[in-house]
XYZ file of C-alpha atoms in Angstrom:
154
model
C -42.619 -127.941 23.915
C -46.069 -130.456 24.256
C -44.825 -130.392 20.040
C -41.502 -132.061 20.430
C -42.723 -134.013 23.019
C -45.718 -136.323 21.333
C -43.695 -135.490 17.614
C -39.965 -136.427 18.174
C -40.420 -138.346 21.898
C -43.896 -140.735 20.942
C -45.152 -140.684 17.454
C -41.832 -141.649 15.963
C -40.986 -143.805 18.561
C -44.337 -145.515 18.102
C -43.745 -145.952 14.631
C -46.103 -143.381 13.680
C -43.910 -141.696 11.449
C -46.848 -140.712 9.163
C -48.630 -139.328 11.362
C -45.551 -136.723 12.946
C -45.270 -135.850 8.929
C -48.366 -134.838 8.397
C -48.757 -133.226 11.447
C -45.698 -131.064 11.159
C -46.495 -130.082 7.009
C -50.187 -129.298 8.400
C -48.855 -126.865 10.685
C -45.924 -125.352 8.116
C -49.204 -124.968 5.670
C -51.234 -122.852 8.328
C -48.148 -120.532 9.010
C -47.243 -120.003 5.205
C -51.067 -119.066 4.583
C -51.420 -117.521 8.171
C -48.303 -115.418 7.219
C -49.242 -114.452 4.072
C -52.808 -113.180 5.248
C -52.119 -111.538 8.397
C -48.933 -109.812 8.140
C -49.889 -107.466 5.505
C -52.385 -105.908 8.398
C -51.278 -106.447 11.370
C -47.389 -106.715 10.805
C -45.222 -108.964 13.527
C -48.659 -109.275 15.411
C -49.821 -110.858 12.258
C -47.023 -113.483 12.445
C -47.292 -113.938 15.968
C -51.083 -114.846 15.505
C -50.340 -117.314 12.578
C -47.983 -119.033 14.649
C -50.099 -119.615 17.272
C -52.244 -121.057 15.033
C -49.923 -123.127 13.147
C -48.235 -124.795 16.822
C -51.359 -125.557 18.129
C -52.385 -127.108 14.572
C -49.713 -129.538 14.742
C -50.545 -129.951 18.656
C -54.627 -130.751 18.031
C -53.061 -133.310 14.816
C -50.648 -134.768 17.107
C -52.855 -135.625 19.868
C -55.670 -136.972 17.791
C -53.170 -139.597 16.309
C -51.880 -139.554 19.965
C -55.351 -139.876 22.078
C -55.395 -143.792 22.885
C -52.460 -142.664 24.928
C -53.179 -139.356 26.339
C -55.827 -138.476 28.649
C -55.936 -134.627 27.759
C -59.051 -133.626 29.958
C -57.340 -135.966 33.080
C -53.994 -133.765 32.544
C -55.710 -130.857 32.009
C -57.238 -131.100 35.446
C -54.757 -132.568 37.184
C -52.297 -129.273 36.228
C -55.025 -126.656 36.684
C -53.162 -124.837 39.454
C -49.831 -124.660 37.284
C -52.275 -123.233 34.289
C -53.839 -120.247 36.640
C -50.800 -119.992 38.061
C -48.644 -119.251 34.488
C -51.949 -117.162 33.658
C -52.195 -115.072 36.858
C -48.128 -114.620 36.556
C -48.500 -113.287 33.022
C -51.092 -110.843 34.634
C -49.296 -109.608 37.208
C -45.976 -109.475 34.954
C -47.679 -107.196 32.161
C -49.248 -105.080 35.017
C -45.615 -104.319 36.318
C -44.594 -103.391 32.584
C -47.314 -100.880 32.605
C -45.380 -98.533 35.474
C -43.304 -96.029 34.857
C -40.449 -96.887 36.495
C -36.190 -97.626 35.944
C -35.916 -100.860 33.003
C -33.508 -102.088 35.707
C -35.915 -101.990 38.616
C -38.594 -102.896 36.242
C -36.840 -106.193 35.745
C -36.238 -106.900 38.812
C -39.804 -106.435 40.139
C -41.410 -108.453 37.309
C -39.055 -111.123 37.856
C -39.924 -110.989 41.926
C -43.828 -110.300 41.632
C -43.926 -113.019 38.512
C -42.554 -115.855 41.477
C -44.469 -114.523 43.949
C -47.736 -114.947 42.253
C -46.951 -117.993 41.019
C -45.675 -120.000 44.328
C -48.131 -118.482 46.286
C -50.921 -120.299 43.428
C -48.931 -123.080 44.101
C -49.211 -123.243 47.857
C -52.985 -121.990 48.002
C -54.011 -124.968 45.564
C -51.457 -127.235 47.240
C -50.285 -128.395 44.006
C -48.787 -131.818 44.649
C -45.368 -131.522 42.518
C -44.672 -128.118 43.758
C -45.188 -129.563 47.803
C -43.099 -132.276 47.063
C -40.010 -130.265 45.864
C -40.863 -127.958 48.640
C -40.882 -130.608 51.395
C -37.587 -132.147 49.822
C -36.138 -128.309 50.161
C -36.844 -128.198 54.032
C -35.422 -131.177 54.309
C -32.479 -130.824 53.359
C -32.060 -127.805 55.209
C -33.182 -129.975 58.364
C -30.888 -132.343 58.113
C -27.636 -131.341 57.331
C -25.108 -133.818 56.676
C -21.499 -132.799 57.909
C -19.762 -134.837 54.698
C -16.174 -134.781 57.094
C -16.928 -137.168 59.575
C -19.817 -138.839 57.829
C -22.405 -137.906 60.145
C -25.610 -136.387 60.433
C -26.601 -133.148 62.231
C -29.964 -132.307 63.192
């Protein structure tokens, strides 16, 4: 997760352990308070909401202490197509989950439908990373290497 990346991979190696401790402590306190307030009213959904708020708190505190390294607006702009694809994939999977069909068939439809939506958005928005991966796969299919003779076949 981004919290792990920013905390363990950046804050600690950069000597900012104090900020890592502050971020995780803030998240823990928010989690306890959120669970105390939301679980009696909302049950497991309250716990989910408290968790999301706690993780967002850890992210915000960590980001604030790494803002000299990260340019969040630029990262969001560059990854907007991935975010849109993930949201649309989630919507497609949730829609399929509402169908009254066999559970195994539903699972297969959710997997395939989610993948199709995500990849379609990546292709339509011309996501650079996705296209680079796709190009490498196609090139490997077009150029077959004959391992026995060491020859490259086209």
